[in-house]
């Protein structure tokens, strides 16, 4: 019977306790020890009555224990019930195995390194990406702890960091890691403690991101330095018309102290622009995404400004200069020319040396 069960897994085993050579308990132990038959329902029958015999059978791993004599209908009912339960158990186990396989596939295919460590910090599992990021084989990683992977001066941070995600809370932080080849890189770890007490860490190499961020900051500083050195005023607006940056020349032209306008809404700070050429052009540039240049008068300051507004990724960039003096000169020339044209007298202009 045991050999037949191993060759072809049965849906259910019905066995007597008292049998020659291998008794029912021996058969039950052999079935439970074999992965192929471990989950097969086993019903034991025996002439031994009493609660102790039933408990002994169940403790050995039997699914049911029937005492002789019993009716055929009772046996059929028990068999049918255990077949149904066995089918449900197999389906549940298959679903669980499929789920485990699916999660393992995701575990191995993700580009981020995933590490599992026990309470002592020793790694118990790692995916392929984790091995590649650190430059170790799987066996080499599993022979180490998290302290072996980070720079020694980072060690004092470990205890407080683990305490942060105790109880399942997710914590994100950056650490300096050392690869197998000795090179050091900055990695971002997203860690949490699992219900079974193990610690899960997801590792991402952020060296390139930090390099890019540093390059962006350097570029922004260069642009800021240029904007601070030019004689034209400059300010940047976000999509809500808030001033996000203004250079020193712009603050001087507008009579404001350094930093006073940052975060303020343009229309609130300069109400004279509302309904003016300034507002019309700014809104048109924002809507169409095409830059424009214009000259307009701001009555609140009694000044003329020459303005260039350009679309930007986050709003508008505006360059402006005070041309009030030039505008007055032009108006005086125009007035003089009109006076000359209207006069019947001779009017001439000569230098002092003639």
CSV table of C-alpha atoms in Angstrom, one decimal:
chain,number,residue,atom,x,y,z
A,1,UNK,CA,0.0,0.0,0.0
A,2,UNK,CA,2.8,2.4,0.8
A,3,UNK,CA,4.6,1.6,-2.4
A,4,UNK,CA,1.4,2.1,-4.4
A,5,UNK,CA,0.8,5.5,-2.7
A,6,UNK,CA,4.3,6.7,-3.5
A,7,UNK,CA,3.9,5.7,-7.2
A,8,UNK,CA,0.5,7.3,-7.6
A,9,UNK,CA,-0.7,9.8,-5.0
A,10,UNK,CA,-4.1,8.7,-3.8
A,11,UNK,CA,-7.0,11.2,-3.0
A,12,UNK,CA,-7.5,9.5,0.4
A,13,UNK,CA,-6.1,6.6,2.4
A,14,UNK,CA,-8.3,4.3,4.5
A,15,UNK,CA,-6.2,2.1,6.8
A,16,UNK,CA,-6.7,-0.3,9.6
A,17,UNK,CA,-4.5,0.2,12.7
A,18,UNK,CA,-3.8,-3.5,13.2
A,19,UNK,CA,-2.0,-4.8,10.1
A,20,UNK,CA,0.9,-7.3,9.7
A,21,UNK,CA,4.5,-6.1,9.1
A,22,UNK,CA,3.7,-2.4,8.9
A,23,UNK,CA,0.8,-1.3,11.1
A,24,UNK,CA,-1.5,1.7,10.5
A,25,UNK,CA,0.6,4.1,12.6
A,26,UNK,CA,3.8,3.1,10.8
A,27,UNK,CA,2.0,3.7,7.4
A,28,UNK,CA,0.7,7.0,8.7
A,29,UNK,CA,4.2,8.1,9.7
A,30,UNK,CA,5.7,7.1,6.4
A,31,UNK,CA,2.9,8.9,4.4
A,32,UNK,CA,3.5,12.1,6.4
A,33,UNK,CA,7.2,11.9,6.0
A,34,UNK,CA,7.0,11.8,2.2
A,35,UNK,CA,6.4,15.3,0.5
A,36,UNK,CA,4.3,13.5,-2.2
A,37,UNK,CA,1.8,12.1,0.3
A,38,UNK,CA,2.2,14.5,3.2
A,39,UNK,CA,-1.2,16.2,2.6
A,40,UNK,CA,-3.2,13.1,1.7
A,41,UNK,CA,-6.2,12.6,4.0
A,42,UNK,CA,-5.9,9.5,6.2
A,43,UNK,CA,-8.8,7.8,8.0
A,44,UNK,CA,-7.8,5.2,10.5
A,45,UNK,CA,-10.2,2.4,11.6
A,46,UNK,CA,-9.7,0.2,14.6
A,47,UNK,CA,-11.4,-2.1,17.0
A,48,UNK,CA,-9.7,-0.3,19.8
A,49,UNK,CA,-12.3,1.9,21.4
A,50,UNK,CA,-11.9,4.7,23.9
A,51,UNK,CA,-10.8,8.3,23.9
A,52,UNK,CA,-7.1,7.5,24.4
A,53,UNK,CA,-7.0,5.4,21.1
A,54,UNK,CA,-8.7,8.2,19.2
A,55,UNK,CA,-6.4,10.9,20.6
A,56,UNK,CA,-3.4,8.7,19.8
A,57,UNK,CA,-4.5,8.4,16.2
A,58,UNK,CA,-5.1,12.1,15.8
A,59,UNK,CA,-1.8,13.0,17.4
A,60,UNK,CA,0.0,10.8,14.9
A,61,UNK,CA,-1.5,12.9,12.1
A,62,UNK,CA,-4.7,11.0,11.1
A,63,UNK,CA,-7.5,13.2,9.8
A,64,UNK,CA,-10.1,10.9,11.3
A,65,UNK,CA,-10.4,7.8,13.5
A,66,UNK,CA,-13.3,5.4,13.3
A,67,UNK,CA,-14.0,2.7,15.8
A,68,UNK,CA,-15.5,-0.6,14.7
A,69,UNK,CA,-18.2,-1.5,14.2
A,70,UNK,CA,-19.6,1.3,12.0
A,71,UNK,CA,-22.2,1.4,9.2
A,72,UNK,CA,-21.3,1.7,5.6
A,73,UNK,CA,-23.3,4.9,5.4
A,74,UNK,CA,-21.2,6.4,8.2
A,75,UNK,CA,-18.0,5.4,6.5
A,76,UNK,CA,-19.2,6.8,3.2
A,77,UNK,CA,-20.1,10.1,4.8
A,78,UNK,CA,-16.7,10.4,6.5
A,79,UNK,CA,-14.9,9.5,3.3
A,80,UNK,CA,-16.9,12.0,1.3
A,81,UNK,CA,-16.3,14.8,3.8
A,82,UNK,CA,-12.6,14.2,3.9
A,83,UNK,CA,-12.3,14.0,0.1
A,84,UNK,CA,-14.0,17.4,-0.1
A,85,UNK,CA,-11.7,18.8,2.6
A,86,UNK,CA,-8.7,17.2,0.9
A,87,UNK,CA,-9.6,18.8,-2.4
A,88,UNK,CA,-10.0,22.2,-0.8
A,89,UNK,CA,-6.7,21.8,1.0
A,90,UNK,CA,-4.9,20.8,-2.2
A,91,UNK,CA,-6.4,23.8,-4.1
A,92,UNK,CA,-5.4,26.1,-1.3
A,93,UNK,CA,-1.9,24.7,-1.3
A,94,UNK,CA,-1.6,25.0,-5.1
A,95,UNK,CA,-2.9,28.6,-4.9
A,96,UNK,CA,-0.3,29.3,-2.2
A,97,UNK,CA,2.5,27.7,-4.2
A,98,UNK,CA,1.4,29.8,-7.3
A,99,UNK,CA,1.4,32.9,-5.2
A,100,UNK,CA,4.8,32.1,-3.7
A,101,UNK,CA,6.2,31.5,-7.2
A,102,UNK,CA,4.7,34.8,-8.4
A,103,UNK,CA,6.2,36.7,-5.5
A,104,UNK,CA,9.5,35.0,-6.0
A,105,UNK,CA,9.4,36.0,-9.7
A,106,UNK,CA,8.8,39.6,-8.8
A,107,UNK,CA,11.4,39.3,-6.0
A,108,UNK,CA,14.0,38.2,-8.5
A,109,UNK,CA,13.1,40.4,-11.5
A,110,UNK,CA,12.9,43.8,-9.7
A,111,UNK,CA,15.8,46.2,-10.4
A,112,UNK,CA,16.2,47.1,-6.8
A,113,UNK,CA,18.1,45.0,-4.3
A,114,UNK,CA,15.8,43.2,-1.8
A,115,UNK,CA,17.3,41.8,1.4
A,116,UNK,CA,15.9,39.9,4.3
A,117,UNK,CA,17.7,39.7,7.6
A,118,UNK,CA,17.0,38.0,10.9
A,119,UNK,CA,16.9,39.7,14.2
A,120,UNK,CA,20.6,39.5,14.6
A,121,UNK,CA,21.2,41.3,11.3
A,122,UNK,CA,22.3,38.2,9.3
A,123,UNK,CA,20.9,38.0,5.8
A,124,UNK,CA,18.6,35.1,5.2
A,125,UNK,CA,17.6,35.9,1.6
A,126,UNK,CA,18.6,38.3,-1.2
A,127,UNK,CA,17.5,38.7,-4.8
A,128,UNK,CA,19.7,38.8,-7.9
A,129,UNK,CA,19.7,42.6,-8.1
A,130,UNK,CA,21.0,42.9,-4.5
A,131,UNK,CA,23.9,40.6,-5.3
A,132,UNK,CA,24.7,42.6,-8.4
A,133,UNK,CA,24.6,45.9,-6.7
A,134,UNK,CA,27.0,44.8,-4.0
A,135,UNK,CA,29.1,42.6,-6.2
A,136,UNK,CA,28.7,39.4,-4.1
A,137,UNK,CA,27.3,36.0,-4.9
A,138,UNK,CA,24.1,34.9,-3.1
A,139,UNK,CA,26.1,32.6,-0.8
A,140,UNK,CA,28.5,35.4,0.1
A,141,UNK,CA,25.7,37.7,1.0
A,142,UNK,CA,24.0,35.1,3.2
A,143,UNK,CA,27.2,34.6,5.1
A,144,UNK,CA,27.3,38.3,6.1
A,145,UNK,CA,25.3,40.8,8.2
A,146,UNK,CA,24.2,44.3,7.3
A,147,UNK,CA,27.2,45.7,9.2
A,148,UNK,CA,29.5,44.0,6.7
A,149,UNK,CA,28.0,46.0,3.9
A,150,UNK,CA,28.1,49.5,5.2
A,151,UNK,CA,31.0,51.8,6.0
A,152,UNK,CA,32.1,51.5,9.7
A,153,UNK,CA,31.3,55.1,10.5
A,154,UNK,CA,27.7,54.3,9.7
A,155,UNK,CA,27.4,51.6,12.3
A,156,UNK,CA,26.1,53.8,15.1
A,157,UNK,CA,23.1,54.7,13.0
A,158,UNK,CA,21.9,51.1,12.6
A,159,UNK,CA,20.2,50.7,16.1
A,160,UNK,CA,18.2,53.9,16.0
A,161,UNK,CA,17.2,53.3,12.4
A,162,UNK,CA,15.9,49.8,13.1
A,163,UNK,CA,14.0,51.2,16.0
A,164,UNK,CA,12.3,53.6,13.6
A,165,UNK,CA,10.5,50.8,11.6
A,166,UNK,CA,9.8,48.4,14.5
A,167,UNK,CA,6.2,47.3,14.4
A,168,UNK,CA,6.0,47.5,10.6
A,169,UNK,CA,6.6,51.2,10.1
A,170,UNK,CA,8.4,52.0,6.8
A,171,UNK,CA,11.6,54.1,7.1
A,172,UNK,CA,13.7,55.5,4.2
A,173,UNK,CA,17.3,56.6,4.6
A,174,UNK,CA,20.6,56.9,2.7
A,175,UNK,CA,23.7,55.0,3.6
A,176,UNK,CA,27.3,54.6,2.3
A,177,UNK,CA,27.8,51.0,1.2
A,178,UNK,CA,31.0,49.2,0.3
A,179,UNK,CA,31.0,46.8,-2.7
A,180,UNK,CA,33.0,43.6,-2.9
A,181,UNK,CA,35.6,45.4,-5.0
A,182,UNK,CA,36.1,48.1,-2.3
A,183,UNK,CA,34.3,50.9,-4.1
A,184,UNK,CA,31.9,53.0,-2.0
A,185,UNK,CA,28.5,54.2,-3.2
A,186,UNK,CA,25.4,55.9,-1.7
A,187,UNK,CA,22.4,53.7,-1.4
A,188,UNK,CA,18.8,54.5,-0.4
A,189,UNK,CA,17.3,51.8,1.9
A,190,UNK,CA,13.6,51.5,2.4
A,191,UNK,CA,13.2,49.2,5.4
A,192,UNK,CA,10.5,47.7,7.6
A,193,UNK,CA,10.1,44.9,10.1
A,194,UNK,CA,8.0,42.0,9.0
A,195,UNK,CA,5.4,40.4,11.4
A,196,UNK,CA,7.8,37.4,11.9
A,197,UNK,CA,10.5,39.7,13.3
A,198,UNK,CA,12.7,39.7,10.2
A,199,UNK,CA,13.8,42.9,8.6
A,200,UNK,CA,13.3,43.7,5.0
A,201,UNK,CA,15.4,46.3,3.2
A,202,UNK,CA,15.0,47.5,-0.4
A,203,UNK,CA,18.3,48.9,-1.7
A,204,UNK,CA,18.6,51.4,-4.6
A,205,UNK,CA,21.9,52.8,-5.8
A,206,UNK,CA,21.3,56.6,-5.8
A,207,UNK,CA,24.9,57.7,-6.7
A,208,UNK,CA,23.8,58.7,-10.2
A,209,UNK,CA,20.8,60.6,-8.8
A,210,UNK,CA,22.9,62.4,-6.3
A,211,UNK,CA,25.5,63.3,-9.0
A,212,UNK,CA,22.7,64.6,-11.3
A,213,UNK,CA,21.2,66.6,-8.4
A,214,UNK,CA,24.6,68.1,-7.6
A,215,UNK,CA,25.0,69.0,-11.3
A,216,UNK,CA,21.6,70.6,-11.3
A,217,UNK,CA,22.4,72.6,-8.1
A,218,UNK,CA,25.7,73.7,-9.7
A,219,UNK,CA,23.9,74.7,-12.9
A,220,UNK,CA,21.3,76.6,-10.9
A,221,UNK,CA,24.0,78.4,-8.9
A,222,UNK,CA,25.7,79.4,-12.2
A,223,UNK,CA,22.4,80.7,-13.6
A,224,UNK,CA,21.7,82.5,-10.3
A,225,UNK,CA,25.2,84.1,-10.4
A,226,UNK,CA,24.6,85.3,-13.9
A,227,UNK,CA,21.2,86.7,-13.1
A,228,UNK,CA,22.6,88.5,-10.0
A,229,UNK,CA,25.4,90.1,-12.1
A,230,UNK,CA,23.2,91.5,-14.9
A,231,UNK,CA,22.0,95.1,-14.8
A,232,UNK,CA,18.5,94.1,-16.0
A,233,UNK,CA,15.8,93.1,-13.5
A,234,UNK,CA,14.7,89.5,-13.6
A,235,UNK,CA,12.0,87.6,-11.8
A,236,UNK,CA,10.4,84.1,-12.1
A,237,UNK,CA,6.7,83.3,-11.6
A,238,UNK,CA,5.1,80.0,-11.0
A,239,UNK,CA,1.8,78.9,-12.5
A,240,UNK,CA,0.0,80.6,-9.6
A,241,UNK,CA,1.6,83.9,-10.4
A,242,UNK,CA,3.8,83.7,-7.3
A,243,UNK,CA,7.3,85.2,-7.4
A,244,UNK,CA,9.8,82.4,-6.9
A,245,UNK,CA,12.9,84.4,-7.6
A,246,UNK,CA,14.0,88.0,-8.2
A,247,UNK,CA,17.5,89.2,-8.7
A,248,UNK,CA,19.1,92.2,-6.9
A,249,UNK,CA,18.6,94.6,-9.8
A,250,UNK,CA,14.9,93.7,-9.9
A,251,UNK,CA,14.5,94.4,-6.2
A,252,UNK,CA,16.3,97.7,-6.7
A,253,UNK,CA,14.1,98.7,-9.6
A,254,UNK,CA,10.9,97.9,-7.7
A,255,UNK,CA,12.1,99.4,-4.4
A,256,UNK,CA,11.9,96.1,-2.4
A,257,UNK,CA,14.2,94.6,0.2
A,258,UNK,CA,16.0,91.3,-0.5
A,259,UNK,CA,13.7,88.3,-0.3
A,260,UNK,CA,10.6,90.5,0.5
A,261,UNK,CA,8.8,89.4,-2.7
A,262,UNK,CA,9.5,85.7,-2.6
A,263,UNK,CA,6.3,83.7,-2.5
A,264,UNK,CA,4.1,86.8,-3.0
A,265,UNK,CA,1.4,87.0,-5.8
A,266,UNK,CA,2.4,89.4,-8.5
A,267,UNK,CA,-1.1,91.0,-8.8
A,268,UNK,CA,-1.3,91.5,-5.0
A,269,UNK,CA,2.1,93.2,-4.7
A,270,UNK,CA,1.7,95.3,-7.8
A,271,UNK,CA,-2.0,96.0,-8.2
A,272,UNK,CA,-1.3,98.6,-11.0
A,273,UNK,CA,-0.5,95.7,-13.3
A,274,UNK,CA,-4.0,94.3,-13.1
A,275,UNK,CA,-5.9,95.0,-16.4
A,276,UNK,CA,-2.8,96.6,-17.8
A,277,UNK,CA,-0.5,95.6,-20.7
A,278,UNK,CA,1.7,93.8,-18.2
A,279,UNK,CA,-1.2,91.4,-17.3
A,280,UNK,CA,-2.4,90.9,-20.8
A,281,UNK,CA,1.0,90.0,-22.1
A,282,UNK,CA,2.0,87.8,-19.2
A,283,UNK,CA,-1.2,85.8,-19.5
A,284,UNK,CA,-0.9,85.5,-23.2
A,285,UNK,CA,2.7,84.2,-23.0
A,286,UNK,CA,1.6,81.7,-20.3
A,287,UNK,CA,-1.3,80.5,-22.4
A,288,UNK,CA,0.4,80.3,-25.8
A,289,UNK,CA,4.0,79.4,-24.7
A,290,UNK,CA,5.5,82.1,-27.0
A,291,UNK,CA,7.7,84.9,-25.6
A,292,UNK,CA,6.9,88.5,-26.2
A,293,UNK,CA,8.7,91.9,-25.7
A,294,UNK,CA,6.9,95.1,-25.0
A,295,UNK,CA,7.2,98.6,-23.4
A,296,UNK,CA,4.6,99.7,-20.9
A,297,UNK,CA,3.9,102.4,-18.3
A,298,UNK,CA,3.3,101.5,-14.7
A,299,UNK,CA,1.3,104.4,-13.1
A,300,UNK,CA,1.9,103.4,-9.5
A,301,UNK,CA,5.7,104.2,-9.9
A,302,UNK,CA,5.3,106.7,-12.7
A,303,UNK,CA,7.9,104.7,-14.6
A,304,UNK,CA,8.2,103.1,-18.1
A,305,UNK,CA,9.6,99.6,-18.4
A,306,UNK,CA,10.9,97.6,-21.3
A,307,UNK,CA,9.9,93.9,-20.6
A,308,UNK,CA,10.6,90.5,-22.2
A,309,UNK,CA,8.4,87.7,-20.9
A,310,UNK,CA,9.3,84.1,-21.8
A,311,UNK,CA,7.6,80.8,-21.0
A,312,UNK,CA,9.4,78.5,-18.5
A,313,UNK,CA,8.8,75.0,-17.3
A,314,UNK,CA,7.2,76.1,-14.0
A,315,UNK,CA,5.7,79.4,-15.2
A,316,UNK,CA,7.2,82.6,-16.6
A,317,UNK,CA,10.6,84.2,-16.8
A,318,UNK,CA,10.5,88.0,-17.0
A,319,UNK,CA,13.4,90.4,-17.8
A,320,UNK,CA,12.8,94.1,-17.4
A,321,UNK,CA,14.6,97.4,-17.3
A,322,UNK,CA,13.6,101.0,-16.4
A,323,UNK,CA,13.5,103.1,-19.6
A,324,UNK,CA,11.8,106.1,-18.1
A,325,UNK,CA,14.7,108.4,-18.9
A,326,UNK,CA,14.9,107.3,-22.5
A,327,UNK,CA,11.2,107.5,-22.8
A,328,UNK,CA,11.1,111.1,-21.5
A,329,UNK,CA,13.9,112.0,-24.0
A,330,UNK,CA,11.9,110.5,-26.8
A,331,UNK,CA,8.8,112.4,-25.8
A,332,UNK,CA,10.7,115.7,-25.5
A,333,UNK,CA,12.1,115.1,-29.0
A,334,UNK,CA,8.7,114.3,-30.3
A,335,UNK,CA,7.3,117.5,-28.7
A,336,UNK,CA,10.1,119.6,-30.1
A,337,UNK,CA,9.6,118.2,-33.5
A,338,UNK,CA,5.9,118.9,-33.4
A,339,UNK,CA,6.6,122.4,-32.2
A,340,UNK,CA,9.0,123.0,-35.1
A,341,UNK,CA,6.6,121.6,-37.7
A,342,UNK,CA,3.8,123.8,-36.4
A,343,UNK,CA,5.8,127.1,-36.3
A,344,UNK,CA,6.0,129.5,-39.2
A,345,UNK,CA,9.2,131.0,-37.8
A,346,UNK,CA,12.7,129.9,-38.7
A,347,UNK,CA,14.0,127.6,-36.1
A,348,UNK,CA,17.6,126.2,-36.3
A,349,UNK,CA,19.9,124.2,-34.1
A,350,UNK,CA,23.6,125.0,-34.1
A,351,UNK,CA,26.6,124.0,-32.0
A,352,UNK,CA,28.3,126.5,-29.7
A,353,UNK,CA,31.5,126.4,-31.9
A,354,UNK,CA,29.6,127.7,-35.0
